[in-house]
Short mmCIF file of C-alpha atoms in Angstrom, two decimals:
data_model
loop_
_atom_site.label_atom_id
_atom_site.label_comp_id
_atom_site.label_asym_id
_atom_site.label_seq_id
_atom_site.Cartn_x
_atom_site.Cartn_y
_atom_site.Cartn_z
CA UNK A 1 59.26 136.25 20.46
CA UNK A 2 59.92 132.45 21.26
CA UNK A 3 57.08 130.32 20.15
CA UNK A 4 57.91 127.58 22.68
CA UNK A 5 54.82 127.14 24.98
CA UNK A 6 55.01 128.31 28.34
CA UNK A 7 55.01 125.76 31.18
CA UNK A 8 51.51 125.53 32.94
CA UNK A 9 50.06 128.07 30.48
CA UNK A 10 47.15 126.70 28.63
CA UNK A 11 44.21 127.48 26.38
CA UNK A 12 41.44 125.04 26.56
CA UNK A 13 39.25 125.23 23.46
CA UNK A 14 35.93 124.15 21.88
CA UNK A 15 34.37 122.33 24.93
CA UNK A 16 31.02 120.62 24.23
CA UNK A 17 29.91 121.66 27.71
CA UNK A 18 31.37 122.90 30.95
CA UNK A 19 29.67 122.36 34.29
CA UNK A 20 31.04 124.58 36.86
CA UNK A 21 30.09 123.21 40.24
CA UNK A 22 27.82 126.30 41.03
CA UNK A 23 24.18 126.42 41.72
CA UNK A 24 21.21 127.08 39.61
CA UNK A 25 21.68 128.50 36.07
CA UNK A 26 25.25 129.09 36.73
CA UNK A 27 25.90 125.38 36.94
CA UNK A 28 26.25 125.32 33.26
CA UNK A 29 28.40 127.59 31.48
CA UNK A 30 28.04 129.19 27.96
CA UNK A 31 31.76 129.44 27.40
CA UNK A 32 33.68 127.02 25.36
CA UNK A 33 37.27 128.06 26.18
CA UNK A 34 39.20 128.41 29.30
CA UNK A 35 42.70 130.08 29.98
CA UNK A 36 44.97 128.70 32.70
CA UNK A 37 47.89 130.88 33.69
CA UNK A 38 50.01 130.69 36.94
CA UNK A 39 47.76 127.85 38.34
CA UNK A 40 44.54 129.74 38.10
CA UNK A 41 41.76 130.14 35.57
CA UNK A 42 42.15 133.68 34.38
CA UNK A 43 39.83 133.94 31.43
CA UNK A 44 36.59 132.04 30.11
CA UNK A 45 34.58 132.77 27.04
CA UNK A 46 35.37 132.34 23.36
CA UNK A 47 39.11 132.93 23.28
CA UNK A 48 42.07 133.13 20.86
CA UNK A 49 45.20 131.52 21.51
CA UNK A 50 48.05 133.83 22.83
CA UNK A 51 51.82 133.31 21.95
CA UNK A 52 53.42 130.84 24.16
CA UNK A 53 50.49 129.04 25.58
CA UNK A 54 49.61 125.47 24.75
CA UNK A 55 46.16 124.76 23.25
CA UNK A 56 44.24 121.83 24.31
CA UNK A 57 41.52 121.10 21.81
CA UNK A 58 38.40 119.70 23.74
CA UNK A 59 36.02 119.32 20.87
CA UNK A 60 33.14 116.68 21.86
CA UNK A 61 34.30 116.75 25.49
CA UNK A 62 32.72 117.69 28.78
CA UNK A 63 34.73 119.62 31.50
CA UNK A 64 33.98 119.32 35.38
CA UNK A 65 35.70 120.58 38.27
CA UNK A 66 38.10 118.00 39.71
CA UNK A 67 36.37 115.93 42.29
CA UNK A 68 37.07 116.42 45.91
CA UNK A 69 36.67 112.95 48.08
CA UNK A 70 36.19 113.96 51.57
CA UNK A 71 36.25 110.45 53.29
CA UNK A 72 38.58 107.47 52.54
CA UNK A 73 40.68 104.77 54.17
CA UNK A 74 43.49 104.35 51.55
CA UNK A 75 45.23 101.33 53.36
CA UNK A 76 42.17 99.40 52.43
CA UNK A 77 42.94 99.45 48.79
CA UNK A 78 44.64 95.90 49.31
CA UNK A 79 41.41 94.77 51.07
CA UNK A 80 38.85 94.71 48.16
CA UNK A 81 36.46 91.73 48.11
CA UNK A 82 38.10 90.30 51.31
CA UNK A 83 35.87 87.14 51.68
CA UNK A 84 35.37 87.15 55.22
CA UNK A 85 33.69 90.56 55.27
CA UNK A 86 31.99 90.32 52.07
CA UNK A 87 28.51 89.69 53.32
CA UNK A 88 28.59 91.34 56.85
CA UNK A 89 27.18 94.44 58.27
CA UNK A 90 29.20 97.20 59.69
CA UNK A 91 30.25 95.89 63.18
CA UNK A 92 30.97 92.34 61.90
CA UNK A 93 32.91 93.66 58.86
CA UNK A 94 35.03 95.74 61.00
CA UNK A 95 36.20 92.73 63.03
CA UNK A 96 36.34 90.53 59.80
CA UNK A 97 38.48 92.54 57.44
CA UNK A 98 39.99 96.12 58.50
CA UNK A 99 40.72 95.23 62.17
CA UNK A 100 41.84 91.62 61.26
CA UNK A 101 44.36 92.82 58.61
CA UNK A 102 45.64 96.10 60.27
CA UNK A 103 48.44 94.47 62.16
CA UNK A 104 49.55 92.75 58.74
CA UNK A 105 50.50 96.02 57.16
CA UNK A 106 54.22 97.26 57.04
CA UNK A 107 55.60 100.32 55.50
CA UNK A 108 55.98 98.66 51.81
CA UNK A 109 52.57 97.27 51.91
CA UNK A 110 51.01 100.31 53.19
CA UNK A 111 52.72 102.29 50.72
CA UNK A 112 51.49 100.07 47.85
CA UNK A 113 47.70 100.38 49.03
CA UNK A 114 48.07 104.13 49.27
CA UNK A 115 49.59 104.39 45.68
CA UNK A 116 46.82 102.27 44.39
CA UNK A 117 44.07 103.96 46.01
CA UNK A 118 45.44 107.45 44.84
CA UNK A 119 45.93 106.48 41.34
CA UNK A 120 42.41 104.90 41.23
CA UNK A 121 40.87 108.34 42.35
CA UNK A 122 43.02 110.28 40.01
CA UNK A 123 41.92 108.25 36.97
CA UNK A 124 38.28 109.06 37.91
CA UNK A 125 39.18 112.80 37.89
CA UNK A 126 39.88 113.26 41.60
CA UNK A 127 42.11 115.99 42.60
CA UNK A 128 41.71 116.28 46.44
CA UNK A 129 41.57 113.49 48.74
CA UNK A 130 40.95 113.61 52.71
CA UNK A 131 42.11 110.31 54.02
CA UNK A 132 40.77 109.19 57.60
CA UNK A 133 43.89 107.34 58.53
CA UNK A 134 43.43 105.43 61.50
CA UNK A 135 46.31 102.82 61.57
CA UNK A 136 47.99 104.11 64.65
CA UNK A 137 49.16 102.45 67.63
CA UNK A 138 51.81 102.46 70.42
CA UNK A 139 55.41 102.13 68.99
CA UNK A 140 54.27 102.28 65.26
CA UNK A 141 56.94 100.73 63.11
CA UNK A 142 56.28 103.22 60.11
CA UNK A 143 55.40 106.76 59.70
CA UNK A 144 51.88 106.64 57.82
CA UNK A 145 51.53 110.28 57.48
CA UNK A 146 54.92 110.79 55.78
CA UNK A 147 54.01 108.05 53.08
CA UNK A 148 50.59 109.38 52.32
CA UNK A 149 51.87 113.06 51.78
CA UNK A 150 54.65 111.69 49.73
CA UNK A 151 52.51 109.53 47.42
CA UNK A 152 50.08 112.27 46.98
CA UNK A 153 52.71 114.71 46.04
CA UNK A 154 54.28 112.38 43.34
CA UNK A 155 50.90 112.51 41.59
CA UNK A 156 50.39 116.10 42.02
CA UNK A 157 47.22 115.85 44.23
CA UNK A 158 45.95 117.88 47.03
CA UNK A 159 45.98 115.84 50.39
CA UNK A 160 44.17 116.15 53.68
CA UNK A 161 45.47 113.94 56.36
CA UNK A 162 42.41 113.14 58.96
CA UNK A 163 44.60 111.70 61.62
CA UNK A 164 42.72 109.15 63.18
CA UNK A 165 43.31 106.96 66.20
CA UNK A 166 41.88 105.59 69.37
CA UNK A 167 42.47 105.86 73.15
CA UNK A 168 39.72 103.34 73.70
CA UNK A 169 38.93 100.08 71.91
CA UNK A 170 35.53 98.89 70.78
CA UNK A 171 35.49 96.06 73.20
CA UNK A 172 36.45 93.50 70.44
CA UNK A 173 39.95 92.83 71.86
CA UNK A 174 39.63 88.88 71.67
CA UNK A 175 38.93 89.03 67.69
CA UNK A 176 41.22 91.87 66.76
CA UNK A 177 45.05 91.93 66.04
CA UNK A 178 47.55 93.14 68.61
CA UNK A 179 47.92 96.45 66.61
CA UNK A 180 44.51 97.69 67.89
CA UNK A 181 46.19 98.65 71.04
CA UNK A 182 44.85 102.25 72.02
CA UNK A 183 47.23 105.05 72.06
CA UNK A 184 47.57 107.34 75.17
CA UNK A 185 45.53 110.61 74.58
CA UNK A 186 48.79 112.77 75.42
CA UNK A 187 50.92 110.88 72.84
CA UNK A 188 47.96 111.35 70.24
CA UNK A 189 47.77 115.27 70.97
CA UNK A 190 51.48 115.49 70.74
CA UNK A 191 51.46 113.81 67.27
CA UNK A 192 48.65 116.14 66.07
CA UNK A 193 51.03 119.24 67.05
CA UNK A 194 53.97 117.68 65.30
CA UNK A 195 51.82 117.01 62.10
CA UNK A 196 50.30 120.51 62.08
CA UNK A 197 53.95 122.12 62.48
CA UNK A 198 55.31 119.88 59.61
CA UNK A 199 52.62 119.72 57.14
CA UNK A 200 49.75 121.95 57.57
CA UNK A 201 48.92 124.77 55.31
CA UNK A 202 46.13 127.08 56.35
CA UNK A 203 45.66 128.54 52.76
CA UNK A 204 42.35 128.15 50.89
CA UNK A 205 44.36 126.92 47.96
CA UNK A 206 46.51 124.43 50.02
CA UNK A 207 48.16 121.16 48.96
CA UNK A 208 48.34 119.84 52.49
CA UNK A 209 46.25 119.94 55.53
CA UNK A 210 46.00 118.23 58.84
CA UNK A 211 42.58 117.35 60.57
CA UNK A 212 41.77 116.07 63.85
CA UNK A 213 39.76 112.88 63.28
CA UNK A 214 39.36 110.24 66.11
CA UNK A 215 38.30 107.19 64.47
CA UNK A 216 34.61 107.21 66.25
CA UNK A 217 33.43 110.00 68.51
CA UNK A 218 31.27 107.28 70.47
CA UNK A 219 33.65 104.46 70.71
CA UNK A 220 37.29 105.66 70.33
CA UNK A 221 37.81 108.09 73.06
CA UNK A 222 36.25 109.55 76.15
CA UNK A 223 33.85 112.27 76.61
CA UNK A 224 36.55 114.63 78.46
CA UNK A 225 39.10 113.56 75.82
CA UNK A 226 36.87 114.36 72.72
CA UNK A 227 35.79 117.74 74.29
CA UNK A 228 39.56 118.49 74.80
CA UNK A 229 40.39 117.33 71.24
CA UNK A 230 37.98 120.04 70.01
CA UNK A 231 39.63 122.80 72.07
CA UNK A 232 43.11 121.59 70.76
CA UNK A 233 41.89 121.45 67.02
CA UNK A 234 40.47 124.94 67.39
CA UNK A 235 43.64 126.28 69.26
CA UNK A 236 45.78 124.75 66.09
CA UNK A 237 43.46 125.96 63.46
CA UNK A 238 42.51 122.73 62.11
CA UNK A 239 39.25 121.07 61.31
CA UNK A 240 37.47 118.20 62.68
CA UNK A 241 36.29 114.80 61.29
CA UNK A 242 34.87 111.41 62.34
CA UNK A 243 32.47 108.63 61.66
CA UNK A 244 28.80 109.08 62.95
CA UNK A 245 25.50 107.33 62.94
CA UNK A 246 26.49 104.88 60.08
CA UNK A 247 23.89 102.47 61.62
CA UNK A 248 21.09 102.23 64.29
CA UNK A 249 23.75 100.79 66.54
CA UNK A 250 25.02 104.36 66.88
CA UNK A 251 21.64 105.49 68.44
CA UNK A 252 21.51 102.61 70.58
CA UNK A 253 25.09 103.02 71.91
CA UNK A 254 24.73 106.80 72.61
CA UNK A 255 21.46 106.24 74.59
CA UNK A 256 22.93 103.36 76.58
CA UNK A 257 26.21 105.15 77.29
CA UNK A 258 25.34 108.82 77.37
CA UNK A 259 21.61 109.08 77.78
CA UNK A 260 21.24 111.16 74.60
CA UNK A 261 21.48 110.72 70.90
CA UNK A 262 24.93 110.65 68.79
CA UNK A 263 24.65 114.24 67.64
CA UNK A 264 23.55 115.66 71.03
CA UNK A 265 26.65 113.63 72.61
CA UNK A 266 28.77 115.41 69.86
CA UNK A 267 27.33 119.00 70.57
CA UNK A 268 27.95 118.35 74.31
CA UNK A 269 31.55 117.88 73.52
CA UNK A 270 31.84 120.88 71.07
CA UNK A 271 31.95 118.47 68.26
CA UNK A 272 29.51 120.16 65.79
CA UNK A 273 29.88 123.27 63.65
CA UNK A 274 30.90 124.57 60.37
CA UNK A 275 34.66 123.20 60.93
CA UNK A 276 33.31 119.87 61.53
CA UNK A 277 32.09 117.00 59.29
CA UNK A 278 30.97 113.43 59.75
CA UNK A 279 31.09 110.59 57.28
CA UNK A 280 28.07 108.67 56.77
CA UNK A 281 24.93 110.13 58.98
CA UNK A 282 22.67 107.58 57.69
CA UNK A 283 20.67 107.16 60.88
CA UNK A 284 19.44 110.55 62.13
CA UNK A 285 16.43 111.64 64.09
CA UNK A 286 14.48 114.82 63.03
CA UNK A 287 15.88 116.90 65.87
CA UNK A 288 19.54 115.65 65.08
CA UNK A 289 19.12 116.73 61.65
CA UNK A 290 17.70 120.22 62.61
CA UNK A 291 20.82 120.65 65.10
CA UNK A 292 23.40 119.70 62.39
CA UNK A 293 21.78 122.01 59.94
CA UNK A 294 21.50 124.96 62.30
CA UNK A 295 25.30 124.60 63.08
CA UNK A 296 26.26 124.15 59.48
CA UNK A 297 28.11 120.92 60.24
CA UNK A 298 28.99 118.73 57.17
CA UNK A 299 28.49 115.42 55.95
CA UNK A 300 30.85 113.07 53.89
CA UNK A 301 28.15 110.95 52.05
CA UNK A 302 29.51 107.54 51.15
CA UNK A 303 26.61 105.76 49.19
CA UNK A 304 28.19 102.71 47.84
CA UNK A 305 29.90 101.62 51.05
CA UNK A 306 26.63 102.25 52.98
CA UNK A 307 24.88 100.10 50.40
CA UNK A 308 27.48 97.39 50.50
CA UNK A 309 27.28 97.03 54.23
CA UNK A 310 23.42 97.29 54.27
CA UNK A 311 23.40 100.38 56.35
CA UNK A 312 21.07 102.65 54.39
CA UNK A 313 21.15 105.92 52.43
CA UNK A 314 21.60 109.25 53.90
CA UNK A 315 18.96 111.75 53.30
CA UNK A 316 21.06 114.42 51.41
CA UNK A 317 18.12 116.61 50.36
CA UNK A 318 16.79 116.82 53.77
CA UNK A 319 20.22 117.54 55.13
CA UNK A 320 21.04 120.21 52.78
CA UNK A 321 17.58 121.73 53.11
CA UNK A 322 18.39 122.51 56.99
CA UNK A 323 21.84 124.17 56.01
CA UNK A 324 24.39 121.18 56.22
CA UNK A 325 27.28 121.26 53.66
CA UNK A 326 27.11 118.03 51.66
CA UNK A 327 30.17 116.33 50.10
CA UNK A 328 30.80 112.85 48.94
CA UNK A 329 33.30 110.26 50.04
CA UNK A 330 34.25 107.02 48.74
CA UNK A 331 35.15 105.28 52.03
CA UNK A 332 37.55 102.26 52.29
CA UNK A 333 37.89 99.98 49.45
CA UNK A 334 37.34 97.19 51.91
CA UNK A 335 33.70 98.16 51.87
CA UNK A 336 33.69 99.53 48.29
CA UNK A 337 35.29 97.51 45.70
CA UNK A 338 35.02 100.58 43.13
CA UNK A 339 36.67 103.33 45.33
CA UNK A 340 36.58 106.17 42.87
CA UNK A 341 34.63 109.33 42.43
CA UNK A 342 32.66 108.52 39.26
CA UNK A 343 31.41 105.18 40.66
CA UNK A 344 30.62 107.10 43.90
CA UNK A 345 28.89 110.09 42.37
CA UNK A 346 26.71 107.81 39.91
CA UNK A 347 25.69 105.75 42.96
CA UNK A 348 24.71 109.07 45.01
CA UNK A 349 22.49 110.30 41.92
CA UNK A 350 20.76 106.89 41.88
CA UNK A 351 20.30 106.21 45.45
CA UNK A 352 18.88 109.55 46.42
CA UNK A 353 16.12 108.88 44.07
CA UNK A 354 15.65 105.47 45.37
CA UNK A 355 15.41 106.63 48.77
CA UNK A 356 12.88 109.28 48.07
CA UNK A 357 10.91 106.56 46.10
CA UNK A 358 11.12 104.07 49.26
CA UNK A 359 9.92 106.88 51.65
CA UNK A 360 7.20 108.42 49.55
CA UNK A 361 3.47 108.05 50.52
CA UNK A 362 1.73 106.39 47.78
CA UNK A 363 -0.30 109.10 45.85
CA UNK A 364 -1.88 108.00 42.58
CA UNK A 365 -2.98 110.85 40.29
CA UNK A 366 -3.80 109.70 36.89
CA UNK A 367 -2.92 106.22 37.67
CA UNK A 368 0.79 107.28 38.28
CA UNK A 369 2.76 106.66 41.43
CA UNK A 370 4.68 109.69 42.82
CA UNK A 371 8.06 108.59 43.52
CA UNK A 372 11.52 109.92 43.78
CA UNK A 373 13.01 110.59 40.27
CA UNK A 374 13.41 114.27 41.04
CA UNK A 375 15.29 113.91 44.29
CA UNK A 376 18.71 114.98 42.89
CA UNK A 377 19.75 116.55 39.60
CA UNK A 378 23.27 115.80 38.10
CA UNK A 379 24.18 119.32 38.80
CA UNK A 380 23.31 118.74 42.50
CA UNK A 381 25.75 115.70 42.59
CA UNK A 382 28.64 117.59 40.93
CA UNK A 383 28.16 120.39 43.36
CA UNK A 384 28.18 118.01 46.23
CA UNK A 385 31.35 116.21 44.95
CA UNK A 386 33.29 119.30 44.14
CA UNK A 387 32.77 122.81 45.94
CA UNK A 388 30.61 120.99 48.76
CA UNK A 389 33.80 119.04 49.60
CA UNK A 390 36.20 122.03 49.11
CA UNK A 391 34.13 124.06 51.47
CA UNK A 392 34.28 121.52 54.11
CA UNK A 393 37.95 121.21 53.76
CA UNK A 394 38.51 124.89 53.78
CA UNK A 395 39.68 125.04 50.27
CA UNK A 396 37.64 128.07 48.96
CA UNK A 397 39.75 128.34 45.90
CA UNK A 398 38.87 125.01 44.56
CA UNK A 399 35.93 123.21 43.58
CA UNK A 400 34.29 125.55 40.84
CA UNK A 401 35.32 126.52 37.51
CA UNK A 402 35.11 130.16 37.24
CA UNK A 403 37.53 133.05 36.88
CA UNK A 404 39.92 133.28 39.75
CA UNK A 405 39.78 129.91 40.96
CA UNK A 406 42.41 127.49 41.10
CA UNK A 407 42.53 125.36 37.96
CA UNK A 408 41.51 122.01 39.30
CA UNK A 409 39.50 120.49 36.17
CA UNK A 410 39.10 117.28 34.38
CA UNK A 411 38.44 116.97 30.64
CA UNK A 412 36.31 113.81 29.88
CA UNK A 413 36.34 112.56 26.31
CA UNK A 414 33.01 110.34 26.11
CA UNK A 415 34.28 108.10 23.14
CA UNK A 416 33.05 104.78 24.78
CA UNK A 417 29.82 103.06 23.51
CA UNK A 418 28.40 103.63 27.26
CA UNK A 419 28.04 107.30 26.21
CA UNK A 420 26.85 106.98 22.85
CA UNK A 421 23.41 108.10 22.33
CA UNK A 422 23.27 110.67 25.05
CA UNK A 423 20.94 113.40 24.30
CA UNK A 424 22.80 115.78 26.73
CA UNK A 425 26.59 114.72 26.84
CA UNK A 426 27.07 117.09 29.70
CA UNK A 427 25.67 114.65 32.09
CA UNK A 428 27.50 111.41 30.81
CA UNK A 429 30.34 111.01 33.38
CA UNK A 430 27.76 110.89 36.18
CA UNK A 431 24.57 109.62 34.61
CA UNK A 432 26.25 106.81 32.62
CA UNK A 433 28.63 105.72 35.21
CA UNK A 434 31.75 103.73 34.24
CA UNK A 435 35.14 105.24 33.92
CA UNK A 436 35.29 107.96 31.23
CA UNK A 437 38.43 108.62 29.04
CA UNK A 438 40.28 111.63 30.62
CA UNK A 439 41.78 113.72 27.73
CA UNK A 440 43.41 115.90 30.25
CA UNK A 441 43.36 116.88 33.91
CA UNK A 442 44.77 119.82 35.72
CA UNK A 443 45.46 120.51 39.40
CA UNK A 444 46.41 124.10 40.18
CA UNK A 445 47.22 124.52 36.48
CA UNK A 446 49.44 121.65 36.15
CA UNK A 447 48.63 118.81 33.85
CA UNK A 448 48.65 115.66 35.63
CA UNK A 449 46.93 113.33 33.26
CA UNK A 450 46.93 113.44 29.31
CA UNK A 451 45.37 111.14 26.83
CA UNK A 452 44.12 109.11 29.95
CA UNK A 453 47.73 108.43 31.25
CA UNK A 454 49.42 109.25 34.47
CA UNK A 455 53.24 110.20 33.43
CA UNK A 456 55.63 107.63 34.51
CA UNK A 457 53.13 105.14 35.60
CA UNK A 458 53.81 101.38 34.92
CA UNK A 459 50.37 100.00 35.34
CA UNK A 460 51.50 96.31 34.86
CA UNK A 461 54.13 96.84 37.53
CA UNK A 462 51.73 98.40 39.99
CA UNK A 463 49.41 95.25 39.34
CA UNK A 464 52.03 92.81 39.94
CA UNK A 465 52.86 94.53 43.32
CA UNK A 466 49.34 94.53 44.28
CA UNK A 467 48.98 90.74 43.84
CA UNK A 468 52.17 90.27 45.76
CA UNK A 469 51.17 92.49 48.48
CA UNK A 470 47.66 90.80 48.93
CA UNK A 471 49.35 87.45 49.12
CA UNK A 472 51.55 88.82 51.91
CA UNK A 473 48.87 90.10 53.78
CA UNK A 474 46.97 87.05 53.73
CA UNK A 475 49.96 84.92 55.02
CA UNK A 476 50.66 87.36 57.85
CA UNK A 477 46.96 87.54 58.77
CA UNK A 478 46.81 83.68 58.97
CA UNK A 479 50.15 83.64 60.98
CA UNK A 480 48.71 86.28 63.47
CA UNK A 481 45.56 84.08 63.81
CA UNK A 482 47.71 81.07 64.66
CA UNK A 483 49.53 83.01 67.32
CA UNK A 484 46.53 84.43 68.72
#
């Protein structure tokens, strides 16, 4: 029998800890070894190597399910720390940064931005990305969807296109570039049908999915169009996503325009349910939380962007208690200069505790203030960032480490002083923050990273391309401002 290792047949041995993404006692696994064959986890325990399988020694390493990012704007990877929007709240920031630059992107700069964002995510241990892509206007000069799927495929990542867009503007035309011109609803829906036919895979282990995702349910479309988009999405067999209740302004706008709360408005248009998830949901009334929970609507929690824009902190514990599915997204790099899943989950863990502490009624017992240090565990955060996201995206074979599941997993080697001194190494990647060294990472059983390296990636070349692209975007933005 040949001794040459079989392609994509692996035995992962000697792990210090395996966190599974499951709940309760099952969140930590007593196994030390994982066998991967034909893209799946086929066996766990203490295993001996079989002929022709490649052995990966993970002594002193911890293994997590690969992260699932449920809300991103990849084009913003070239808008990090943009000065005009750096100290703005949401509405001012939108005009100052993403809307001001959107017309400056062409096919080349967009591709570079997508590549940077996907690589940043992959290097944090993220395998699945749902990008809320809303750079659409009439007579688009390039096909953003084709670029997004192409760049994800090159890296071996699962990719979900949340096809954004607007048939209305937010009433800021004088401040925004010409590229903000709205689409016709009919053209938008025709493109949705094209994208579903060309890309969408309905399977629970899919690498490509399409989602109906108007940029904002309150501001980017009319009520009849929103209701019709829900009907078309369900007819096409796809899920639905949008921004909602990121700030108090959403509550004010919904009351002024529709005489109801944002969630009530969405419910009236058939835009809630287990096939729907919203980004943010920071500002919710109690009755809205109950309605979202009863309908098992999902959330993409974006703690770093919400903090950066001063929007607040979503109450994940209360939302999950009512029946909502919780997931984590990094949002756009234009409002999150560290757009990766390790930074995001670290922030989610800390900010849930900070939120509970701020809201707690002061109670003193034995001289100690009762705060929020127990609001969320590391295991909770891992579950939200893996299986929670997979469930929201309809990827039921992804997100957990257990026999029969897709082999999407990341092996962290905690060899940086940041992780030295940990009494429980298993929590290190989330609790200690930073970017842990990736010994190996698998997506559907294929090794996509080894020894912290992405194959064939020239990081210096990418850095140079990014610098040139930023200069080009800045120049184009200034030129457009002169014309305006």
